[in-house]
Coordinates of C-alpha atoms in Angstrom, one line a residue:
X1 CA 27.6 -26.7 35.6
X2 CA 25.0 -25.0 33.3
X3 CA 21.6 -27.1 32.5
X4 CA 21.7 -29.2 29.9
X5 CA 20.3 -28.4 26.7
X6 CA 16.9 -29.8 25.5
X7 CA 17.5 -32.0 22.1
X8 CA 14.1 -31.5 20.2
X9 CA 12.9 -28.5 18.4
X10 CA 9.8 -28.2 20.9
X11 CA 11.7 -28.5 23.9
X12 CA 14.1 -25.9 22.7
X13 CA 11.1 -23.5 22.0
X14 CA 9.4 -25.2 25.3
X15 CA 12.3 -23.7 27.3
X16 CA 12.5 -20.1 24.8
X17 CA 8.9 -19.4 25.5
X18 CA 9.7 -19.4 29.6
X19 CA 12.8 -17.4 28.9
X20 CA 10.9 -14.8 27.5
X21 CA 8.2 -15.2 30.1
X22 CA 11.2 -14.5 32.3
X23 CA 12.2 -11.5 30.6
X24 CA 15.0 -13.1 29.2
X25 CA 14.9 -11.7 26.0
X26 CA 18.5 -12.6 24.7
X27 CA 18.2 -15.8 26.1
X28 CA 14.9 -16.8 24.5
X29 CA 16.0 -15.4 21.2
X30 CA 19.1 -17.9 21.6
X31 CA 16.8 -20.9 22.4
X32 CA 14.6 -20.2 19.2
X33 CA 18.2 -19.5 16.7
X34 CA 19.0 -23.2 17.8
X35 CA 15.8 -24.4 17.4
X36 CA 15.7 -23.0 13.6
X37 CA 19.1 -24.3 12.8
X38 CA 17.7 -28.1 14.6
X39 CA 14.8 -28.1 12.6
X40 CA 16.9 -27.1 9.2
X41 CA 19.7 -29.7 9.9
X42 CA 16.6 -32.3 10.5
X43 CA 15.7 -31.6 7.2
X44 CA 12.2 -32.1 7.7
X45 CA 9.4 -29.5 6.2
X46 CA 7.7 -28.3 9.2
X47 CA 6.4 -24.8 8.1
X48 CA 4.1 -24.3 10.8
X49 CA 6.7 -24.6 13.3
X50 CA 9.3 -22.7 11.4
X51 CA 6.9 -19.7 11.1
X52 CA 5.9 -20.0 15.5
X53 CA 9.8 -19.8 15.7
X54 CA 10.7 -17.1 13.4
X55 CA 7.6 -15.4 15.3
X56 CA 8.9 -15.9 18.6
X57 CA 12.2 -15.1 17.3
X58 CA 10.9 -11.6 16.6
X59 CA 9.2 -10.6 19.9
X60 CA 12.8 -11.2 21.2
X61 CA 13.5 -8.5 18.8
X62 CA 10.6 -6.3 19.6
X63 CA 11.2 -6.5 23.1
X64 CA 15.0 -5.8 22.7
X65 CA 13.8 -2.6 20.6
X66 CA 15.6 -4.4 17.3
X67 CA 13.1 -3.4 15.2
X68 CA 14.7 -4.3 11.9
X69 CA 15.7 -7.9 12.7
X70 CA 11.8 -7.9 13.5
X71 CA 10.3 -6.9 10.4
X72 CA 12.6 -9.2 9.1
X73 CA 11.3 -12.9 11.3
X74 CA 8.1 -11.6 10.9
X75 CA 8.2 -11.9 7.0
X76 CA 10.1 -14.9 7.2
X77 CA 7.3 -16.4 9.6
X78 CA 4.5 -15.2 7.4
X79 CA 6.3 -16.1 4.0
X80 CA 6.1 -19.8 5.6
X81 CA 2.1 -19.5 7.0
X82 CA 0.6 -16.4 5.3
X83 CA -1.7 -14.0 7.3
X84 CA -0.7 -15.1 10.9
X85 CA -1.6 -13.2 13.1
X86 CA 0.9 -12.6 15.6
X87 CA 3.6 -12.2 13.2
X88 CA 1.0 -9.0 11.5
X89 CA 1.1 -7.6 14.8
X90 CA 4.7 -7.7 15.5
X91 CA 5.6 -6.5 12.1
X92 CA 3.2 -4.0 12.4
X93 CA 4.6 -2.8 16.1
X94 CA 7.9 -2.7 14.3
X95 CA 7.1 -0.4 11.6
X96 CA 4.6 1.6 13.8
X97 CA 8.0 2.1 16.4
X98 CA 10.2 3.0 13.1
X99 CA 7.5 5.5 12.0
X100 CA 6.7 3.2 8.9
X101 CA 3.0 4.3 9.3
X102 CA 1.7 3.2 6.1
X103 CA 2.7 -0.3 6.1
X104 CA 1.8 -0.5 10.2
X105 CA -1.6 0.5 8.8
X106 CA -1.8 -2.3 5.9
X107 CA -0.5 -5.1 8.8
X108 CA -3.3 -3.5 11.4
X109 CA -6.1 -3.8 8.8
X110 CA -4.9 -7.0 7.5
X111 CA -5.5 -8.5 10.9
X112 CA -9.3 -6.6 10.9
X113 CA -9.8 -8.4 8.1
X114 CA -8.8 -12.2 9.6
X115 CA -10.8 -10.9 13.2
X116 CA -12.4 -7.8 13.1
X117 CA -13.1 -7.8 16.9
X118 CA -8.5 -7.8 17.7
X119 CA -8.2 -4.9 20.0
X120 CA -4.7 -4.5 20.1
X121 CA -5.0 -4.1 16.0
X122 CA -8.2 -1.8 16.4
X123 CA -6.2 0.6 18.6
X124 CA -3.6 0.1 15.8
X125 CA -5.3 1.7 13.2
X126 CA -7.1 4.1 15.6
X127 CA -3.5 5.4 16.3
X128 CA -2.2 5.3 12.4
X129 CA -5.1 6.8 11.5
X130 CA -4.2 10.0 13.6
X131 CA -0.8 9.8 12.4
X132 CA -1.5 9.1 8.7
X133 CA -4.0 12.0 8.8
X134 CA -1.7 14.3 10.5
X135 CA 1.3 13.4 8.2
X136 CA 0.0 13.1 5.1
X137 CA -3.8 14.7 5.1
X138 CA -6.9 14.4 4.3
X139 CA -6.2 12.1 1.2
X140 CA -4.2 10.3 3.4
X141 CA -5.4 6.4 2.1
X142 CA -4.9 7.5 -1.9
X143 CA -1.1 6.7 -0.7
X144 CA -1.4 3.5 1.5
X145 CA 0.1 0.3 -0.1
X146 CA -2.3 -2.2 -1.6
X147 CA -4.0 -4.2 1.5
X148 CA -4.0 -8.1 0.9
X149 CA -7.3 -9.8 0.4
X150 CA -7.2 -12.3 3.0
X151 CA -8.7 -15.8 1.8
X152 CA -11.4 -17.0 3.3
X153 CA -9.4 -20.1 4.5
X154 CA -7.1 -17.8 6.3
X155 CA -10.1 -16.6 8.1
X156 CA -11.7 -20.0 9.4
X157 CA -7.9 -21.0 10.2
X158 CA -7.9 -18.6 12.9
X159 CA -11.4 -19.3 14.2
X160 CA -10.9 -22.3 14.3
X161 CA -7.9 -22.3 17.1
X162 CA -8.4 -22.8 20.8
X163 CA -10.1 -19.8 22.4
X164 CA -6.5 -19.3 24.5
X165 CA -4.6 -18.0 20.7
X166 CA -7.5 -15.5 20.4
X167 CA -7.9 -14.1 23.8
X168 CA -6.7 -10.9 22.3
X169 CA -10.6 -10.2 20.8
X170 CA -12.3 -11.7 23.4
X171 CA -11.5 -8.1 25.2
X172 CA -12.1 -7.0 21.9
X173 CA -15.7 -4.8 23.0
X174 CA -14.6 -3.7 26.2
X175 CA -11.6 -2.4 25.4
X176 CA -13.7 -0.2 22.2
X177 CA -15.5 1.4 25.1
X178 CA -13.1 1.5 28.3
X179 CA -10.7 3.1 25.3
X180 CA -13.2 5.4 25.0
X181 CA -15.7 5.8 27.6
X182 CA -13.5 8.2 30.4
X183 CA -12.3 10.8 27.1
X184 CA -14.2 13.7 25.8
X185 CA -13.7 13.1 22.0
X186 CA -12.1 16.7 20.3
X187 CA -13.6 17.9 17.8
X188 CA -11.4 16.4 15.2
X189 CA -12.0 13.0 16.9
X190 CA -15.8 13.8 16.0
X191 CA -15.2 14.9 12.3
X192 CA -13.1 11.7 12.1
X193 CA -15.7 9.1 13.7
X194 CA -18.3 10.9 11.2
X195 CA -16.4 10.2 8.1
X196 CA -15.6 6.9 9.1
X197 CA -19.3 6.7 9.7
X198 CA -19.8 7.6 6.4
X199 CA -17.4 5.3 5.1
X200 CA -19.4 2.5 6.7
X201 CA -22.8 3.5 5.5
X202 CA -21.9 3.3 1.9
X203 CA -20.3 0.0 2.3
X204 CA -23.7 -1.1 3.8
X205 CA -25.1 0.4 0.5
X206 CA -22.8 -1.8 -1.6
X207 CA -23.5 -4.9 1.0
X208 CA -20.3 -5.0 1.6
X209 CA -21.6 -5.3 5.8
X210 CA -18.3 -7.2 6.8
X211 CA -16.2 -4.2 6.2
X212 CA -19.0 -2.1 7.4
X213 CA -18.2 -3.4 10.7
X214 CA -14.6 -2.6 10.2
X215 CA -15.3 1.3 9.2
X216 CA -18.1 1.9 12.0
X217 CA -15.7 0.2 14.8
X218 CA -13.3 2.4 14.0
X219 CA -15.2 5.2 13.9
X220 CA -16.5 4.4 17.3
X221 CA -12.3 4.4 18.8
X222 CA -12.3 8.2 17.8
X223 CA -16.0 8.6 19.6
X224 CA -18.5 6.4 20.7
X225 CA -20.9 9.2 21.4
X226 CA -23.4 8.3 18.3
X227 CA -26.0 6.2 18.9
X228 CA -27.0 5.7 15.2
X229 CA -23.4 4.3 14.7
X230 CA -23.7 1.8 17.4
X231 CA -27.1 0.7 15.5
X232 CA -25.6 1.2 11.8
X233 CA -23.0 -2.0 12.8
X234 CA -26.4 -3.9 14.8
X235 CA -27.7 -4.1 11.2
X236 CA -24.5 -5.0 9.9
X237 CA -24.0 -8.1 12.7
X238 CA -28.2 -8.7 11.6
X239 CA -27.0 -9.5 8.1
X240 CA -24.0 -11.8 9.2
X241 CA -26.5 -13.9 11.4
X242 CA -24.3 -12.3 14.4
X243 CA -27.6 -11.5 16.7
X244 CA -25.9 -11.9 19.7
X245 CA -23.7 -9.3 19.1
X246 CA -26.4 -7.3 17.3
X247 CA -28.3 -7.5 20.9
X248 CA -25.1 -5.8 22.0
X249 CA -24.7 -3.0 19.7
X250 CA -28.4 -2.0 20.1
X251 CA -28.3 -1.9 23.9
X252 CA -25.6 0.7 24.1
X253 CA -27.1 2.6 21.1
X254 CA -30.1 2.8 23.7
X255 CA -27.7 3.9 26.4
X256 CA -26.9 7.0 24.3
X257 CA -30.8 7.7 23.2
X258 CA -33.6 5.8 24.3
X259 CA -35.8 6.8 21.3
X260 CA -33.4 5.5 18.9
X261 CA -36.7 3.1 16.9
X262 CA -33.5 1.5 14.4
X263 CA -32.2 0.1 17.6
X264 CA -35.1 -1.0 19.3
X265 CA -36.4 -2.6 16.0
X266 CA -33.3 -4.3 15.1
X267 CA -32.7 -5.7 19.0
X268 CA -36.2 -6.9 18.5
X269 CA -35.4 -8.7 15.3
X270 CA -32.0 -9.6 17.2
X271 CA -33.9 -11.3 19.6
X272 CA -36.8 -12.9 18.0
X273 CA -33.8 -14.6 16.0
X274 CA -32.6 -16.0 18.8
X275 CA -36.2 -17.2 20.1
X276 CA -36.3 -14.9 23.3
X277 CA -39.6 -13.6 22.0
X278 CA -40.5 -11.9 25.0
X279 CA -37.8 -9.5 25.2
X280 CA -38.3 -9.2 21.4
X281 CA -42.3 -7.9 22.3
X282 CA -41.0 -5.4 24.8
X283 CA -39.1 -3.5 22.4
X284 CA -41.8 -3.9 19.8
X285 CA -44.1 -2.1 22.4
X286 CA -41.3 0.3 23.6
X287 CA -41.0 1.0 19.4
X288 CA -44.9 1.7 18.9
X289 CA -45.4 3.7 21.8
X290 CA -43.1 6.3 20.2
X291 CA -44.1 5.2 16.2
X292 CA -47.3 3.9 16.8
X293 CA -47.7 3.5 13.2
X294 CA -44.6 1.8 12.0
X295 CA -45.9 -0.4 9.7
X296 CA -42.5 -3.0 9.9
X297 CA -42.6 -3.0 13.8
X298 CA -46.5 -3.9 13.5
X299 CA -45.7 -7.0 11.2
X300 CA -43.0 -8.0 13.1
X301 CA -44.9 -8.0 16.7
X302 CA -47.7 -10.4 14.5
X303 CA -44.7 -12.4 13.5
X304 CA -43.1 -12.6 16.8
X305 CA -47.0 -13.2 18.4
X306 CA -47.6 -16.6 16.2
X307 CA -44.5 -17.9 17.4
X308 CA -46.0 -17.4 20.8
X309 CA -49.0 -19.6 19.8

């Protein structure tokens, strides 16, 4: 006799989710259809779990290679909870596998914009990039679609979940560099990070220095070779109030050249922000030893020195 059934909406998408974890695509899919029909004959308005199920629904889909049927969930999912992000991702794995580059590219950087740390959507638009430029050349972005403005309450929705929904970015900076790290960039990969570079600096000009961040990370999946880029996005994380991960950036700008005085100044501010003063001195020294007369680094080691007191 075959199992019984579960009667609710969240044991039917209980029992979906460990079909799929089984690999039991169909099955899961199956689970999730009766769950949406439950939840419709209920009559209840419940958009947040309609859009998990329609979600679910469509890495079924993804998983089965329907690619169509998941563009189609994923919409449904994010017309009922707009800019969630697994639905973006799936949608944009759907197009990306139906060589629908320029809307994979708009769901990629849609994501960026809610989490700009996401690996799987940085690798995204590291691999649309290639294609868009390839396909459509150098004047490749004139043609995208419009890219939604994500609201600001979308953002803080996302940040606000239990660390488990967003382990995805947590790899976020190791995958940039272990992406990276064992390939010798080509030299289109190097005329690529450089324009993306370049992209980045004149949004820091505009003080635009959260998609700054976007345009230098980027540029670093093509090559992280350039020190000064690692220490363009340091300033950029300084701005935000993001010295931790300004500390970061710094440290492997130094790692590509030791004499880099942006990075050691701006890991010093990093970390006289976040009271290790110390470690904010040695770089201060480290800086005048090879500037002796940079007249910002002098100030700040007086600044740093009266906190000492």
């Amino acid at each position: 006799m075959a199992p019984k059934l579960p009667d609710s909406v969240e044991g039917l998408r209980a029992a979906g989710n460990q079909s799929f974890r089984n690999g039991q695509y169909a099955e899961a899919s199956a689970l999730y259809c009766r769950a949406l029909r439950l939840l419709q004959v209920r009559g209840s308005s419940d958009p947040e779990e309609e859009s998990v199920l329609y979600s679910n629904r469509a890495a079924c889909h993804l998983k089965d290679g329907n690619c169509t049927d998941c563009i189609k969930d994923c919409t449904s999912a994010l017309a009922l909870v707009p800019f969630s992000m697994k639905p973006l991702l799936r949608r944009a794995s759907a197009y990306e596998a139906l060589e629908k580059y320029p809307l994979a590219y708009v769901d990629y950087k849609t994501v960026l914009q809610i989490d700009n740390s996401v690996a799987s959507a940085l690798e995204g638009i590291n691999r649309m990039t290639r294609a868009l430029m390839d396909s459509l050349g150098p004047e490749w972005r004139l043609k995208l679609p419009s890219i939604p403005v994500v609201p600001v309450s979308a953002q803080k929705r996302w940040k606000s979940l239990p660390s488990g929904n967003n382990k995805d970015s947590t790899k976020s900076k190791s995958k940039e560099t272990t992406t990276t790290k064992n390939k010798v960039p080509s030299a289109g990969d190097v005329e690529r990070a450089r324009v993306l570079k370049e992209e980045g600096n004149e949004l820091v000009k505009k003080g635009n220095h959260k998609k700054a961040i976007e345009k230098y990370s980027e540029s670093l999946l093509f090559s992280n070779l350039e020190s000064t880029t690692y220490s363009n996005r340091a300033l950029c994380h300084l701005a935000l109030n993001q010295d931790k991960e300004a500390v970061k950036d710094c440290t492997e700008a130094l790692k590509l050249d030791g004499k880099n005085v942006k990075a050691l100044y701006r890991r010093a501010q990093a970390y006289k922000a976040l009271k290790d003063y110390k470690s904010s001195l040695a770089d201060i020294s480290s800086l005048l030893q090879i500037e002796p007369r940079n007249g910002p680094a002098q100030k700040l080691r007086q600044e740093v020195n009266q906190k000492l007191k």
